[in-house]
mmCIF file of C-alpha atoms in Angstrom:
data_model
loop_
_atom_site.group_PDB
_atom_site.id
_atom_site.type_symbol
_atom_site.label_atom_id
_atom_site.label_comp_id
_atom_site.label_asym_id
_atom_site.label_seq_id
_atom_site.Cartn_x
_atom_site.Cartn_y
_atom_site.Cartn_z
ATOM 1 C CA MET A 1 1.166 -35.986 -19.212
ATOM 2 C CA SER A 2 1.491 -32.517 -17.644
ATOM 3 C CA THR A 3 -1.412 -30.148 -17.080
ATOM 4 C CA TYR A 4 -1.255 -26.421 -16.299
ATOM 5 C CA SER A 5 -2.718 -24.299 -13.508
ATOM 6 C CA PRO A 6 -5.523 -21.968 -14.660
ATOM 7 C CA ASP A 7 -4.088 -18.602 -13.567
ATOM 8 C CA LEU A 8 -0.291 -18.674 -13.831
ATOM 9 C CA ARG A 9 -0.053 -21.684 -16.198
ATOM 10 C CA ILE A 10 2.365 -23.480 -13.875
ATOM 11 C CA GLU A 11 3.276 -26.888 -15.284
ATOM 12 C CA LEU A 12 1.764 -29.607 -13.071
ATOM 13 C CA ILE A 13 3.644 -32.875 -13.460
ATOM 14 C CA THR A 14 1.545 -36.034 -13.441
ATOM 15 C CA THR A 15 2.521 -38.501 -10.731
ATOM 16 C CA GLY A 16 5.316 -40.753 -12.026
ATOM 17 C CA ASP A 17 6.019 -38.530 -15.024
ATOM 18 C CA GLN A 18 9.330 -36.980 -16.077
ATOM 19 C CA ALA A 19 11.452 -39.417 -14.097
ATOM 20 C CA GLY A 20 14.949 -37.980 -13.783
ATOM 21 C CA THR A 21 13.958 -34.659 -15.400
ATOM 22 C CA TRP A 22 11.168 -33.312 -13.190
ATOM 23 C CA GLY A 23 13.679 -31.158 -11.308
ATOM 24 C CA ALA A 24 14.327 -29.083 -14.436
ATOM 25 C CA THR A 25 10.593 -28.510 -14.875
ATOM 26 C CA THR A 26 10.227 -27.536 -11.222
ATOM 27 C CA ASN A 27 13.099 -25.067 -11.494
ATOM 28 C CA THR A 28 11.554 -23.546 -14.601
ATOM 29 C CA ASN A 29 8.251 -23.130 -12.762
ATOM 30 C CA LEU A 30 10.013 -21.431 -9.853
ATOM 31 C CA ALA A 31 12.346 -19.179 -11.863
ATOM 32 C CA TYR A 32 10.176 -18.145 -14.794
ATOM 33 C CA VAL A 33 6.612 -18.344 -13.490
ATOM 34 C CA ILE A 34 6.369 -17.982 -9.704
ATOM 35 C CA GLU A 35 9.319 -15.608 -9.253
ATOM 36 C CA GLN A 36 8.224 -13.424 -12.170
ATOM 37 C CA ALA A 37 4.612 -13.369 -10.918
ATOM 38 C CA VAL A 38 5.798 -12.119 -7.513
ATOM 39 C CA ALA A 39 8.714 -9.841 -8.392
ATOM 40 C CA GLY A 40 9.198 -9.853 -12.145
ATOM 41 C CA TYR A 41 9.397 -6.822 -14.434
ATOM 42 C CA VAL A 42 9.044 -6.653 -18.197
ATOM 43 C CA SER A 43 8.881 -3.818 -20.719
ATOM 44 C CA VAL A 44 6.309 -4.264 -23.477
ATOM 45 C CA ALA A 45 6.500 -2.348 -26.754
ATOM 46 C CA VAL A 46 2.943 -1.856 -28.005
ATOM 47 C CA ALA A 47 2.789 -1.727 -31.811
ATOM 48 C CA SER A 48 -0.995 -1.790 -32.255
ATOM 49 C CA VAL A 49 -3.842 0.172 -30.648
ATOM 50 C CA ASN A 50 -5.146 -3.222 -29.478
ATOM 51 C CA GLN A 51 -2.487 -5.684 -28.371
ATOM 52 C CA ALA A 52 -2.593 -8.844 -26.261
ATOM 53 C CA LEU A 53 0.079 -9.704 -23.712
ATOM 54 C CA THR A 54 1.800 -12.984 -24.471
ATOM 55 C CA TYR A 55 0.910 -15.993 -22.318
ATOM 56 C CA ILE A 56 2.166 -19.567 -22.634
ATOM 57 C CA ASN A 57 1.933 -22.833 -20.769
ATOM 58 C CA GLY A 58 4.792 -23.150 -18.296
ATOM 59 C CA GLY A 59 7.728 -20.807 -18.010
ATOM 60 C CA SER A 60 10.293 -19.386 -20.407
ATOM 61 C CA SER A 61 13.657 -17.715 -19.882
ATOM 62 C CA THR A 62 12.617 -15.319 -22.650
ATOM 63 C CA ALA A 63 10.445 -12.684 -20.942
ATOM 64 C CA ALA A 64 8.775 -11.663 -24.213
ATOM 65 C CA ASP A 65 7.216 -15.149 -24.446
ATOM 66 C CA ASN A 66 5.245 -14.735 -21.229
ATOM 67 C CA GLN A 67 4.676 -11.005 -20.637
ATOM 68 C CA SER A 68 1.434 -11.318 -18.707
ATOM 69 C CA VAL A 69 2.869 -13.428 -15.896
ATOM 70 C CA HIS A 70 5.054 -10.526 -14.673
ATOM 71 C CA ALA A 71 4.135 -8.506 -11.591
ATOM 72 C CA ALA A 72 5.263 -5.155 -13.027
ATOM 73 C CA ILE A 73 4.853 -4.123 -16.651
ATOM 74 C CA ALA A 74 6.104 -0.981 -18.374
ATOM 75 C CA LEU A 75 4.327 0.018 -21.575
ATOM 76 C CA THR A 76 5.771 1.964 -24.487
ATOM 77 C CA THR A 77 4.077 2.495 -27.831
ATOM 78 C CA SER A 78 4.782 3.402 -31.427
ATOM 79 C CA THR A 79 1.081 3.793 -32.290
ATOM 80 C CA GLY A 80 0.974 7.572 -31.887
ATOM 81 C CA ALA A 81 -2.459 7.201 -30.249
ATOM 82 C CA ASN A 82 -4.244 5.912 -27.146
ATOM 83 C CA PHE A 83 -4.061 2.137 -26.977
ATOM 84 C CA ALA A 84 -5.440 -0.920 -25.164
ATOM 85 C CA VAL A 85 -3.580 -3.908 -23.746
ATOM 86 C CA TYR A 86 -5.275 -7.236 -23.043
ATOM 87 C CA ALA A 87 -4.231 -9.577 -20.225
ATOM 88 C CA PRO A 88 -5.441 -13.197 -20.181
ATOM 89 C CA PRO A 89 -8.789 -14.021 -18.533
ATOM 90 C CA ALA A 90 -7.134 -14.913 -15.225
ATOM 91 C CA SER A 91 -7.145 -13.305 -11.790
ATOM 92 C CA LYS A 92 -3.965 -11.369 -11.038
ATOM 93 C CA LEU A 93 -2.466 -8.237 -9.456
ATOM 94 C CA TYR A 94 -0.430 -5.909 -11.687
ATOM 95 C CA THR A 95 1.590 -2.737 -11.337
ATOM 96 C CA ILE A 96 1.457 -0.920 -14.680
ATOM 97 C CA TYR A 97 3.802 1.915 -15.671
ATOM 98 C CA ASN A 98 2.559 3.733 -18.755
ATOM 99 C CA ALA A 99 5.874 5.050 -20.079
ATOM 100 C CA SER A 100 4.200 6.391 -23.217
ATOM 101 C CA SER A 101 2.688 9.774 -24.079
ATOM 102 C CA TYR A 102 -0.794 8.286 -24.562
ATOM 103 C CA THR A 103 -3.500 6.711 -22.397
ATOM 104 C CA ALA A 104 -3.231 2.940 -21.957
ATOM 105 C CA THR A 105 -6.340 0.936 -20.988
ATOM 106 C CA ILE A 106 -5.865 -2.524 -19.488
ATOM 107 C CA TYR A 107 -8.517 -5.198 -20.116
ATOM 108 C CA ASN A 108 -8.959 -8.923 -19.668
ATOM 109 C CA SER A 109 -9.480 -10.691 -22.962
ATOM 110 C CA THR A 110 -12.292 -13.204 -23.450
ATOM 111 C CA VAL A 111 -9.801 -15.839 -24.647
ATOM 112 C CA ILE A 112 -6.050 -15.985 -24.143
ATOM 113 C CA GLY A 113 -4.368 -13.962 -26.872
ATOM 114 C CA ASN A 114 -7.370 -12.144 -28.334
ATOM 115 C CA THR A 115 -8.201 -8.438 -28.145
ATOM 116 C CA THR A 116 -11.876 -8.658 -27.203
ATOM 117 C CA ALA A 117 -12.589 -7.103 -23.807
ATOM 118 C CA ALA A 118 -14.148 -9.526 -21.326
ATOM 119 C CA GLY A 119 -15.317 -6.727 -19.009
ATOM 120 C CA THR A 120 -14.356 -3.335 -17.685
ATOM 121 C CA GLY A 121 -10.846 -1.962 -18.001
ATOM 122 C CA VAL A 122 -8.653 0.535 -16.168
ATOM 123 C CA ALA A 123 -7.175 3.543 -17.971
ATOM 124 C CA VAL A 124 -3.609 4.516 -17.050
ATOM 125 C CA PRO A 125 -2.767 8.119 -17.999
ATOM 126 C CA ALA A 126 0.439 8.892 -19.862
ATOM 127 C CA GLY A 127 3.505 8.763 -17.640
ATOM 128 C CA LYS A 128 1.639 7.383 -14.621
ATOM 129 C CA VAL A 129 1.960 4.239 -12.490
ATOM 130 C CA MET A 130 -1.117 2.359 -11.250
ATOM 131 C CA THR A 131 -1.664 -0.843 -9.310
ATOM 132 C CA MET A 132 -4.719 -2.828 -10.388
ATOM 133 C CA TRP A 133 -6.208 -6.251 -9.975
ATOM 134 C CA SER A 134 -8.393 -8.513 -12.040
ATOM 135 C CA ASP A 135 -10.943 -11.166 -11.180
ATOM 136 C CA GLY A 136 -10.385 -12.701 -14.609
ATOM 137 C CA THR A 137 -13.109 -10.619 -16.260
ATOM 138 C CA ASN A 138 -12.921 -7.074 -14.923
ATOM 139 C CA PHE A 139 -10.016 -4.878 -13.928
ATOM 140 C CA ALA A 140 -10.293 -2.467 -10.988
ATOM 141 C CA VAL A 141 -7.905 -0.049 -9.289
ATOM 142 C CA GLN A 142 -6.185 -1.557 -6.289
ATOM 143 C CA ASN A 143 -7.389 0.937 -3.650
ATOM 144 C CA SER A 144 -10.787 2.606 -3.371
ATOM 145 C CA HIS A 145 -10.294 3.598 0.280
ATOM 146 C CA ILE A 146 -7.174 5.259 1.663
ATOM 147 C CA ILE A 147 -6.296 5.927 5.307
ATOM 148 C CA GLY A 148 -3.315 8.175 5.880
ATOM 149 C CA THR A 149 -1.538 10.816 3.843
ATOM 150 C CA VAL A 150 -1.755 11.136 0.086
ATOM 151 C CA VAL A 151 1.271 12.791 -1.508
ATOM 152 C CA GLY A 152 0.804 13.665 -5.170
ATOM 153 C CA ASN A 153 -1.971 14.724 -7.488
ATOM 154 C CA VAL A 154 -5.599 13.629 -7.503
ATOM 155 C CA THR A 155 -7.176 13.869 -10.966
ATOM 156 C CA GLY A 156 -10.914 13.319 -11.155
ATOM 157 C CA ASN A 157 -13.719 13.380 -8.619
ATOM 158 C CA LEU A 158 -13.293 13.085 -4.857
ATOM 159 C CA THR A 159 -16.332 11.491 -3.227
ATOM 160 C CA GLY A 160 -16.369 11.165 0.529
ATOM 161 C CA ASN A 161 -15.067 13.006 3.562
ATOM 162 C CA VAL A 162 -11.624 14.550 4.003
ATOM 163 C CA THR A 163 -10.435 15.064 7.568
ATOM 164 C CA GLY A 164 -7.114 16.863 7.734
ATOM 165 C CA ASN A 165 -5.231 19.263 5.501
ATOM 166 C CA VAL A 166 -5.304 19.510 1.729
ATOM 167 C CA THR A 167 -2.267 21.381 0.421
ATOM 168 C CA GLY A 168 -2.305 22.084 -3.297
ATOM 169 C CA ASN A 169 -4.929 22.711 -5.940
ATOM 170 C CA VAL A 170 -8.182 20.782 -6.194
ATOM 171 C CA THR A 171 -9.518 20.601 -9.753
ATOM 172 C CA GLY A 172 -12.760 18.709 -10.159
ATOM 173 C CA ASN A 173 -15.707 17.911 -7.912
ATOM 174 C CA VAL A 174 -15.557 17.381 -4.150
ATOM 175 C CA THR A 175 -18.565 15.580 -2.684
ATOM 176 C CA GLY A 176 -18.500 15.296 1.082
ATOM 177 C CA ASN A 177 -17.161 17.235 4.033
ATOM 178 C CA ILE A 178 -13.723 18.790 4.412
ATOM 179 C CA THR A 179 -12.527 19.290 7.963
ATOM 180 C CA GLY A 180 -9.205 21.081 8.086
ATOM 181 C CA VAL A 181 -7.316 23.466 5.841
ATOM 182 C CA VAL A 182 -7.415 23.682 2.050
ATOM 183 C CA THR A 183 -4.450 25.628 0.707
ATOM 184 C CA GLY A 184 -3.834 26.330 -2.971
ATOM 185 C CA THR A 185 -0.654 27.789 -4.433
ATOM 186 C CA ALA A 186 -0.320 29.766 -7.645
ATOM 187 C CA GLY A 187 -3.702 28.601 -8.876
ATOM 188 C CA SER A 188 -7.257 27.903 -7.861
ATOM 189 C CA ALA A 189 -7.872 26.516 -4.398
ATOM 190 C CA ILE A 190 -10.977 24.748 -5.624
ATOM 191 C CA THR A 191 -12.134 24.696 -9.241
ATOM 192 C CA GLY A 192 -15.367 22.845 -9.783
ATOM 193 C CA THR A 193 -18.279 21.961 -7.549
ATOM 194 C CA LEU A 194 -18.084 21.631 -3.765
ATOM 195 C CA THR A 195 -20.960 19.679 -2.254
ATOM 196 C CA GLY A 196 -20.840 19.451 1.513
ATOM 197 C CA ASN A 197 -19.372 21.433 4.381
ATOM 198 C CA VAL A 198 -15.948 23.021 4.783
ATOM 199 C CA THR A 199 -14.793 23.380 8.387
ATOM 200 C CA GLY A 200 -11.528 25.290 8.633
ATOM 201 C CA ASN A 201 -9.718 27.612 6.267
ATOM 202 C CA VAL A 202 -9.798 27.784 2.503
ATOM 203 C CA SER A 203 -7.038 29.760 0.838
ATOM 204 C CA GLY A 204 -5.410 30.063 -2.546
ATOM 205 C CA SER A 205 -3.254 32.417 -4.538
ATOM 206 C CA ALA A 206 -5.504 34.096 -7.089
ATOM 207 C CA GLY A 207 -7.914 31.237 -6.497
ATOM 208 C CA SER A 208 -11.599 30.763 -5.826
ATOM 209 C CA LEU A 209 -14.073 28.798 -3.769
ATOM 210 C CA ALA A 210 -17.141 27.779 -5.730
ATOM 211 C CA THR A 211 -20.394 26.318 -4.410
ATOM 212 C CA THR A 212 -23.582 25.692 -6.391
ATOM 213 C CA ASN A 213 -24.264 29.384 -7.107
ATOM 214 C CA TRP A 214 -21.754 31.436 -5.096
ATOM 215 C CA THR A 215 -18.116 32.033 -6.016
ATOM 216 C CA ILE A 216 -15.532 33.723 -3.767
ATOM 217 C CA THR A 217 -12.540 35.001 -5.698
ATOM 218 C CA GLU A 218 -9.417 36.828 -4.552
ATOM 219 C CA SER A 219 -8.650 39.735 -6.892
ATOM 220 C CA GLY A 220 -6.220 42.594 -6.292
ATOM 221 C CA GLY A 221 -6.181 42.089 -2.532
ATOM 222 C CA GLU A 222 -9.996 41.885 -2.313
ATOM 223 C CA LEU A 223 -12.404 39.037 -1.832
ATOM 224 C CA VAL A 224 -15.150 39.278 -4.434
ATOM 225 C CA PHE A 225 -18.429 37.464 -3.683
ATOM 226 C CA SER A 226 -20.369 36.622 -6.840
ATOM 227 C CA TYR A 227 -23.754 34.962 -7.260
ATOM 228 C CA GLY A 228 -24.595 33.353 -10.585
ATOM 229 C CA GLY A 229 -21.485 34.907 -12.107
ATOM 230 C CA THR A 230 -22.390 38.474 -11.065
ATOM 231 C CA ALA A 231 -20.333 40.286 -8.383
ATOM 232 C CA LYS A 232 -22.531 41.182 -5.399
ATOM 233 C CA PHE A 233 -20.029 42.620 -2.903
ATOM 234 C CA SER A 234 -16.331 42.795 -2.096
ATOM 235 C CA LEU A 235 -14.231 42.900 1.066
ATOM 236 C CA ASP A 236 -10.761 44.492 1.115
ATOM 237 C CA SER A 237 -7.870 43.963 3.522
ATOM 238 C CA SER A 238 -8.887 47.024 5.580
ATOM 239 C CA GLY A 239 -12.339 45.623 6.232
ATOM 240 C CA ASN A 240 -14.179 47.856 3.755
ATOM 241 C CA VAL A 241 -17.243 46.333 2.149
ATOM 242 C CA VAL A 242 -18.537 47.472 -1.223
ATOM 243 C CA ALA A 243 -21.980 46.150 -2.106
ATOM 244 C CA ALA A 244 -23.930 46.245 -5.345
ATOM 245 C CA SER A 245 -27.140 46.722 -3.332
ATOM 246 C CA ASP A 246 -28.292 47.709 0.167
ATOM 247 C CA ILE A 247 -26.535 46.583 3.349
ATOM 248 C CA THR A 248 -28.767 45.866 6.340
ATOM 249 C CA ALA A 249 -27.227 46.079 9.817
ATOM 250 C CA TYR A 250 -28.573 43.953 12.693
ATOM 251 C CA GLY A 251 -31.041 42.299 10.335
ATOM 252 C CA THR A 252 -31.983 38.665 10.066
ATOM 253 C CA PRO A 253 -29.883 36.901 7.384
#
C-alpha cells in the first residue's frame, strides 16, 4: 500500500507493490509533482476572499487538482476586494504573481484545504511579484538582506545602512546611514523620517530633506530651511541668505 511524502505528497510505493505498473506511478511523480514543484506554473482564479489552494496525494495531469505543488503561481480574482490564499501546512518556496487589482495575502492553513491561518502571512500588493518561503506554519519574504544593486521601487521602511547611490524618490522612513548620493526626480528626494547620517549629496526636483525637526525644501530656486514647520532662513543661487532672525558671524554654532 502506497504512502505519501509529507511536503510534496509524492507517492511512495511499498516494496513489492505495483508489480508491472510502478513505472507509471514513478513517471507521474516525476512529471506532475517533482517537475511542477521545481519549474511549474499555474494560474489560480480566486473566487472567495478566503480560498485554499488545492492539494492531493500524488500527481495529476490536471494542474487545477494540485495548485499548491507549483513553483510559480499567478493569482487573479473576481472578489472585488483584498483576498487571502492558503497553502498547505508544508515547507515550500513559492514565486507569487498577484495579477489582480487587490492585495493578496498568502498563509499556511492549519489543515490541508482549510482557510484558517496557521501563522503569519505575506501580503503581495496588486500587480507585484514576490518570492516567499514557508516553514509549514509561517510565510516570510525570501530575502531580508540584499548585496548589490536594487533596480525598482522600495515601498515601506528601509532599516539599515545604504552605501552607494540612491537614484529615485524615497517615500517612507530611512533608519541608518546613507553614504553616497540620493537623487530624486520630479518629486520629493526624501519624504518621511531620516534617522542617521547622510554622507554625500542629497538632491531632488521640488523635493525636501526632512529630519526630526528640520526640513530643507527647494522652492523657486531657493533652499528654504524650516524648523517645526516654520521657515527660519533661505539661501538663493547667488549665495544670498535671508533670515527670520539675527545672523551671527564668527560665532560658535
